[in-house]
Amino acid sequence: METGSPHDTGTADAPGTPTPATADVPATDADAEPDAGTKPGARTEPVWHALPPGLLTMRRLLLVVWLGLLTLATALVPGLLAGPAWGAFAVLPLALLLWGWVMLERNWRSWRYAERADDLLISRGVLWHEETVVPYGRMQLVEVTSGPVERHFGLASVQLHTAAAATDATIPGLDPDEAERLRDRLTELGEARSAGL
């Protein structure tokens, strides 16, 4: 199941626009934050944010570099040592490169996150759809990481640590400003919810 569109730029989807990722998430009256045009008690869907396209560009470039080198090595080494016919094995990594090119986009489209009143939702996955709910009060540490390749593409990841290691979650490939904003907001909400327990 695919969500999103290739034209998403990491901004929030239009409020009220149903997406496949939000269809499975039940909204409760506690989640609803009425605005001027909403009746009290009406249910609202969470506002889902897509990952920026820079993450897809970075992953595709890494795919081309690694599988391109493998294709070249598979064509040259057997071709030079055993004869030109053996160079045809280069078709296998080339086919894997083409398949990976399409799958990376489908995977990138499947990632979404939404900030609700009491928790953070993270949705991902194409064949196996996975949705993680991280309550703000359970967060122990929120960190922003950025490796050398991510920094080159102007990206950062937000890592969420909770008391249970099984519920740790990551949002990859965010704009560094958005990653820092999210870290600060989640930390503030986490401290407020923990203090209220």
PDB file of C-alpha atoms in Angstrom:
ATOM      1  CA  MET A   1       0.000   0.000   0.000  1.00  0.00           C
ATOM      2  CA  GLU A   2       1.440   3.367  -1.036  1.00  0.00           C
ATOM      3  CA  THR A   3       0.771   6.710   0.584  1.00  0.00           C
ATOM      4  CA  GLY A   4       1.629  10.237  -0.381  1.00  0.00           C
ATOM      5  CA  SER A   5       2.576  11.563  -3.773  1.00  0.00           C
ATOM      6  CA  PRO A   6       5.858  12.231  -5.533  1.00  0.00           C
ATOM      7  CA  HIS A   7       5.100  15.941  -5.328  1.00  0.00           C
ATOM      8  CA  ASP A   8       5.195  16.051  -1.501  1.00  0.00           C
ATOM      9  CA  THR A   9       7.912  18.368  -0.271  1.00  0.00           C
ATOM     10  CA  GLY A  10       7.837  17.595   3.420  1.00  0.00           C
ATOM     11  CA  THR A  11       5.029  20.007   4.243  1.00  0.00           C
ATOM     12  CA  ALA A  12       1.820  19.072   5.933  1.00  0.00           C
ATOM     13  CA  ASP A  13      -0.897  17.542   3.822  1.00  0.00           C
ATOM     14  CA  ALA A  14      -4.008  19.642   3.528  1.00  0.00           C
ATOM     15  CA  PRO A  15      -6.164  19.262   6.652  1.00  0.00           C
ATOM     16  CA  GLY A  16      -9.169  17.102   6.020  1.00  0.00           C
ATOM     17  CA  THR A  17      -7.511  15.313   3.077  1.00  0.00           C
ATOM     18  CA  PRO A  18      -7.829  11.591   3.797  1.00  0.00           C
ATOM     19  CA  THR A  19      -4.713   9.521   3.185  1.00  0.00           C
ATOM     20  CA  PRO A  20      -4.377   5.745   3.423  1.00  0.00           C
ATOM     21  CA  ALA A  21      -2.084   6.225   6.409  1.00  0.00           C
ATOM     22  CA  THR A  22      -4.745   8.125   8.359  1.00  0.00           C
ATOM     23  CA  ALA A  23      -7.573   5.763   7.486  1.00  0.00           C
ATOM     24  CA  ASP A  24      -6.329   3.179   9.994  1.00  0.00           C
ATOM     25  CA  VAL A  25      -5.812   5.667  12.839  1.00  0.00           C
ATOM     26  CA  PRO A  26      -8.911   6.141  14.988  1.00  0.00           C
ATOM     27  CA  ALA A  27      -9.284   9.704  16.188  1.00  0.00           C
ATOM     28  CA  THR A  28     -10.719  10.321  19.623  1.00  0.00           C
ATOM     29  CA  ASP A  29     -12.493  13.328  21.028  1.00  0.00           C
ATOM     30  CA  ALA A  30      -9.432  13.962  23.196  1.00  0.00           C
ATOM     31  CA  ASP A  31      -7.302  14.211  20.023  1.00  0.00           C
ATOM     32  CA  ALA A  32      -9.575  16.800  18.480  1.00  0.00           C
ATOM     33  CA  GLU A  33      -8.452  20.377  18.803  1.00  0.00           C
ATOM     34  CA  PRO A  34     -11.439  22.448  17.709  1.00  0.00           C
ATOM     35  CA  ASP A  35     -10.752  25.581  15.739  1.00  0.00           C
ATOM     36  CA  ALA A  36     -13.032  28.458  14.820  1.00  0.00           C
ATOM     37  CA  GLY A  37     -14.871  26.496  12.123  1.00  0.00           C
ATOM     38  CA  THR A  38     -15.154  23.163  13.950  1.00  0.00           C
ATOM     39  CA  LYS A  39     -18.024  22.144  16.174  1.00  0.00           C
ATOM     40  CA  PRO A  40     -17.058  21.091  19.714  1.00  0.00           C
ATOM     41  CA  GLY A  41     -16.773  17.312  19.985  1.00  0.00           C
ATOM     42  CA  ALA A  42     -16.108  16.865  16.237  1.00  0.00           C
ATOM     43  CA  ARG A  43     -13.337  14.439  15.338  1.00  0.00           C
ATOM     44  CA  THR A  44     -10.338  15.628  13.368  1.00  0.00           C
ATOM     45  CA  GLU A  45      -7.694  13.638  11.550  1.00  0.00           C
ATOM     46  CA  PRO A  46      -4.044  14.179  12.469  1.00  0.00           C
ATOM     47  CA  VAL A  47      -1.998  16.379  10.134  1.00  0.00           C
ATOM     48  CA  TRP A  48       0.531  14.095   8.457  1.00  0.00           C
ATOM     49  CA  HIS A  49       3.932  15.395   7.379  1.00  0.00           C
ATOM     50  CA  ALA A  50       5.920  13.744   4.564  1.00  0.00           C
ATOM     51  CA  LEU A  51       9.685  13.377   4.446  1.00  0.00           C
ATOM     52  CA  PRO A  52      11.580  15.805   2.197  1.00  0.00           C
ATOM     53  CA  PRO A  53      12.602  14.641  -1.305  1.00  0.00           C
ATOM     54  CA  GLY A  54      16.290  15.086  -0.416  1.00  0.00           C
ATOM     55  CA  LEU A  55      16.143  11.747   1.426  1.00  0.00           C
ATOM     56  CA  LEU A  56      15.008   9.971  -1.744  1.00  0.00           C
ATOM     57  CA  THR A  57      17.766  11.675  -3.752  1.00  0.00           C
ATOM     58  CA  MET A  58      20.409  10.619  -1.221  1.00  0.00           C
ATOM     59  CA  ARG A  59      19.241   7.004  -1.110  1.00  0.00           C
ATOM     60  CA  ARG A  60      19.049   6.744  -4.901  1.00  0.00           C
ATOM     61  CA  LEU A  61      22.541   8.171  -5.282  1.00  0.00           C
ATOM     62  CA  LEU A  62      23.913   5.615  -2.807  1.00  0.00           C
ATOM     63  CA  LEU A  63      22.088   2.857  -4.709  1.00  0.00           C
ATOM     64  CA  VAL A  64      23.588   3.961  -8.036  1.00  0.00           C
ATOM     65  CA  VAL A  65      27.101   4.222  -6.576  1.00  0.00           C
ATOM     66  CA  TRP A  66      27.127   0.791  -4.933  1.00  0.00           C
ATOM     67  CA  LEU A  67      25.204  -1.204  -7.533  1.00  0.00           C
ATOM     68  CA  GLY A  68      26.840   0.726 -10.391  1.00  0.00           C
ATOM     69  CA  LEU A  69      30.265  -0.357  -9.116  1.00  0.00           C
ATOM     70  CA  LEU A  70      29.015  -3.917  -8.662  1.00  0.00           C
ATOM     71  CA  THR A  71      27.587  -3.941 -12.207  1.00  0.00           C
ATOM     72  CA  LEU A  72      30.877  -2.689 -13.606  1.00  0.00           C
ATOM     73  CA  ALA A  73      32.905  -5.245 -11.640  1.00  0.00           C
ATOM     74  CA  THR A  74      30.533  -8.058 -12.638  1.00  0.00           C
ATOM     75  CA  ALA A  75      30.873  -7.100 -16.307  1.00  0.00           C
ATOM     76  CA  LEU A  76      34.639  -6.596 -16.396  1.00  0.00           C
ATOM     77  CA  VAL A  77      36.135  -9.299 -14.174  1.00  0.00           C
ATOM     78  CA  PRO A  78      34.366 -12.359 -15.653  1.00  0.00           C
ATOM     79  CA  GLY A  79      34.454 -10.764 -19.111  1.00  0.00           C
ATOM     80  CA  LEU A  80      38.226 -10.317 -19.051  1.00  0.00           C
ATOM     81  CA  LEU A  81      39.056 -13.600 -17.288  1.00  0.00           C
ATOM     82  CA  ALA A  82      36.582 -16.050 -18.835  1.00  0.00           C
ATOM     83  CA  GLY A  83      35.364 -14.399 -22.021  1.00  0.00           C
ATOM     84  CA  PRO A  84      32.858 -11.754 -23.095  1.00  0.00           C
ATOM     85  CA  ALA A  85      29.847 -14.059 -22.671  1.00  0.00           C
ATOM     86  CA  TRP A  86      30.444 -14.178 -18.905  1.00  0.00           C
ATOM     87  CA  GLY A  87      30.125 -10.407 -18.787  1.00  0.00           C
ATOM     88  CA  ALA A  88      26.376 -10.928 -19.228  1.00  0.00           C
ATOM     89  CA  PHE A  89      26.184 -11.568 -15.475  1.00  0.00           C
ATOM     90  CA  ALA A  90      26.268  -7.773 -15.139  1.00  0.00           C
ATOM     91  CA  VAL A  91      22.562  -7.839 -16.027  1.00  0.00           C
ATOM     92  CA  LEU A  92      21.736  -9.155 -12.532  1.00  0.00           C
ATOM     93  CA  PRO A  93      23.018  -6.171 -10.493  1.00  0.00           C
ATOM     94  CA  LEU A  94      21.681  -3.831 -13.195  1.00  0.00           C
ATOM     95  CA  ALA A  95      18.195  -5.348 -12.796  1.00  0.00           C
ATOM     96  CA  LEU A  96      18.561  -5.026  -9.015  1.00  0.00           C
ATOM     97  CA  LEU A  97      19.458  -1.349  -9.483  1.00  0.00           C
ATOM     98  CA  LEU A  98      16.317  -0.699 -11.539  1.00  0.00           C
ATOM     99  CA  TRP A  99      14.103  -2.562  -9.052  1.00  0.00           C
ATOM    100  CA  GLY A 100      15.718  -0.730  -6.112  1.00  0.00           C
ATOM    101  CA  TRP A 101      15.181   2.639  -7.840  1.00  0.00           C
ATOM    102  CA  VAL A 102      11.413   2.069  -7.873  1.00  0.00           C
ATOM    103  CA  MET A 103      11.242   0.518  -4.396  1.00  0.00           C
ATOM    104  CA  LEU A 104      13.156   3.373  -2.786  1.00  0.00           C
ATOM    105  CA  GLU A 105      10.514   5.824  -3.983  1.00  0.00           C
ATOM    106  CA  ARG A 106       7.686   3.633  -2.719  1.00  0.00           C
ATOM    107  CA  ASN A 107       9.411   3.351   0.666  1.00  0.00           C
ATOM    108  CA  TRP A 108      10.051   7.109   0.833  1.00  0.00           C
ATOM    109  CA  ARG A 109       6.376   7.822   0.062  1.00  0.00           C
ATOM    110  CA  SER A 110       5.241   5.509   2.859  1.00  0.00           C
ATOM    111  CA  TRP A 111       6.971   7.508   5.635  1.00  0.00           C
ATOM    112  CA  ARG A 112       4.789   9.994   7.503  1.00  0.00           C
ATOM    113  CA  TYR A 113       4.690  11.506  10.978  1.00  0.00           C
ATOM    114  CA  ALA A 114       1.975  13.408  12.828  1.00  0.00           C
ATOM    115  CA  GLU A 115       2.054  15.340  16.086  1.00  0.00           C
ATOM    116  CA  ARG A 116      -1.078  14.901  18.183  1.00  0.00           C
ATOM    117  CA  ALA A 117      -2.015  16.330  21.581  1.00  0.00           C
ATOM    118  CA  ASP A 118      -0.627  13.395  23.624  1.00  0.00           C
ATOM    119  CA  ASP A 119       1.576  11.387  21.263  1.00  0.00           C
ATOM    120  CA  LEU A 120       3.597  11.258  18.066  1.00  0.00           C
ATOM    121  CA  LEU A 121       2.522   8.952  15.234  1.00  0.00           C
ATOM    122  CA  ILE A 122       5.058   7.500  12.801  1.00  0.00           C
ATOM    123  CA  SER A 123       3.750   5.551   9.806  1.00  0.00           C
ATOM    124  CA  ARG A 124       5.918   3.625   7.339  1.00  0.00           C
ATOM    125  CA  GLY A 125       6.138   0.542   5.173  1.00  0.00           C
ATOM    126  CA  VAL A 126       4.889  -0.605   1.789  1.00  0.00           C
ATOM    127  CA  LEU A 127       4.377  -4.366   2.025  1.00  0.00           C
ATOM    128  CA  TRP A 128       4.354  -4.460   5.832  1.00  0.00           C
ATOM    129  CA  HIS A 129       2.705  -1.267   7.006  1.00  0.00           C
ATOM    130  CA  GLU A 130       3.867  -0.255  10.469  1.00  0.00           C
ATOM    131  CA  GLU A 131       2.513   2.512  12.640  1.00  0.00           C
ATOM    132  CA  THR A 132       4.229   3.556  15.858  1.00  0.00           C
ATOM    133  CA  VAL A 133       2.573   5.635  18.574  1.00  0.00           C
ATOM    134  CA  VAL A 134       5.039   7.259  20.968  1.00  0.00           C
ATOM    135  CA  PRO A 135       3.363   8.937  23.989  1.00  0.00           C
ATOM    136  CA  TYR A 136       5.112  12.183  24.924  1.00  0.00           C
ATOM    137  CA  GLY A 137       5.181  11.203  28.601  1.00  0.00           C
ATOM    138  CA  ARG A 138       7.184   8.039  27.832  1.00  0.00           C
ATOM    139  CA  MET A 139      10.001   9.806  25.968  1.00  0.00           C
ATOM    140  CA  GLN A 140      13.287   9.781  27.843  1.00  0.00           C
ATOM    141  CA  LEU A 141      15.623  11.165  25.194  1.00  0.00           C
ATOM    142  CA  VAL A 142      15.172  12.864  21.824  1.00  0.00           C
ATOM    143  CA  GLU A 143      18.316  13.330  19.758  1.00  0.00           C
ATOM    144  CA  VAL A 144      19.144  14.687  16.310  1.00  0.00           C
ATOM    145  CA  THR A 145      21.805  12.808  14.353  1.00  0.00           C
ATOM    146  CA  SER A 146      23.379  13.547  10.993  1.00  0.00           C
ATOM    147  CA  GLY A 147      26.123  11.444   9.401  1.00  0.00           C
ATOM    148  CA  PRO A 148      28.536  12.758   6.759  1.00  0.00           C
ATOM    149  CA  VAL A 149      26.345  11.738   3.809  1.00  0.00           C
ATOM    150  CA  GLU A 150      23.228  13.184   5.446  1.00  0.00           C
ATOM    151  CA  ARG A 151      25.056  16.442   6.182  1.00  0.00           C
ATOM    152  CA  HIS A 152      26.150  16.675   2.537  1.00  0.00           C
ATOM    153  CA  PHE A 153      22.484  16.497   1.478  1.00  0.00           C
ATOM    154  CA  GLY A 154      21.326  18.828   4.274  1.00  0.00           C
ATOM    155  CA  LEU A 155      19.421  16.141   6.187  1.00  0.00           C
ATOM    156  CA  ALA A 156      19.143  14.997   9.800  1.00  0.00           C
ATOM    157  CA  SER A 157      17.335  12.215  11.667  1.00  0.00           C
ATOM    158  CA  VAL A 158      15.352  12.432  14.904  1.00  0.00           C
ATOM    159  CA  GLN A 159      15.832   9.457  17.231  1.00  0.00           C
ATOM    160  CA  LEU A 160      13.253   8.931  20.006  1.00  0.00           C
ATOM    161  CA  HIS A 161      14.228   6.837  23.030  1.00  0.00           C
ATOM    162  CA  THR A 162      11.640   5.566  25.493  1.00  0.00           C
ATOM    163  CA  ALA A 163      11.720   3.384  28.598  1.00  0.00           C
ATOM    164  CA  ALA A 164      10.987   0.310  26.478  1.00  0.00           C
ATOM    165  CA  ALA A 165      13.605  -0.285  23.775  1.00  0.00           C
ATOM    166  CA  ALA A 166      10.950  -1.884  21.561  1.00  0.00           C
ATOM    167  CA  THR A 167       9.162   1.454  21.191  1.00  0.00           C
ATOM    168  CA  ASP A 168      12.213   3.505  20.176  1.00  0.00           C
ATOM    169  CA  ALA A 169      11.515   5.238  16.883  1.00  0.00           C
ATOM    170  CA  THR A 170      13.344   7.243  14.236  1.00  0.00           C
ATOM    171  CA  ILE A 171      12.223   9.824  11.703  1.00  0.00           C
ATOM    172  CA  PRO A 172      14.929   9.925   8.990  1.00  0.00           C
ATOM    173  CA  GLY A 173      15.864  12.520   6.407  1.00  0.00           C
ATOM    174  CA  LEU A 174      14.388  15.686   7.888  1.00  0.00           C
ATOM    175  CA  ASP A 175      15.536  19.214   7.193  1.00  0.00           C
ATOM    176  CA  PRO A 176      17.938  20.108  10.077  1.00  0.00           C
ATOM    177  CA  ASP A 177      15.758  23.064  11.147  1.00  0.00           C
ATOM    178  CA  GLU A 178      12.658  20.856  11.254  1.00  0.00           C
ATOM    179  CA  ALA A 179      14.601  18.142  13.127  1.00  0.00           C
ATOM    180  CA  GLU A 180      15.697  20.651  15.781  1.00  0.00           C
ATOM    181  CA  ARG A 181      12.188  22.121  16.052  1.00  0.00           C
ATOM    182  CA  LEU A 182      10.726  18.639  16.465  1.00  0.00           C
ATOM    183  CA  ARG A 183      13.372  17.702  19.053  1.00  0.00           C
ATOM    184  CA  ASP A 184      12.712  20.833  21.101  1.00  0.00           C
ATOM    185  CA  ARG A 185       8.927  20.447  20.922  1.00  0.00           C
ATOM    186  CA  LEU A 186       8.990  16.732  21.791  1.00  0.00           C
ATOM    187  CA  THR A 187      11.382  17.351  24.680  1.00  0.00           C
ATOM    188  CA  GLU A 188       9.175  20.146  26.020  1.00  0.00           C
ATOM    189  CA  LEU A 189       6.011  18.049  25.704  1.00  0.00           C
ATOM    190  CA  GLY A 190       7.747  15.023  27.214  1.00  0.00           C
ATOM    191  CA  GLU A 191       8.848  17.007  30.269  1.00  0.00           C
ATOM    192  CA  ALA A 192       5.371  18.500  30.684  1.00  0.00           C
ATOM    193  CA  ARG A 193       3.657  15.089  30.458  1.00  0.00           C
ATOM    194  CA  SER A 194       6.202  13.437  32.797  1.00  0.00           C
ATOM    195  CA  ALA A 195       5.700  16.170  35.369  1.00  0.00           C
ATOM    196  CA  GLY A 196       1.950  15.557  35.249  1.00  0.00           C
ATOM    197  CA  LEU A 197       2.265  11.827  36.029  1.00  0.00           C
TER     198      LEU A 197
END
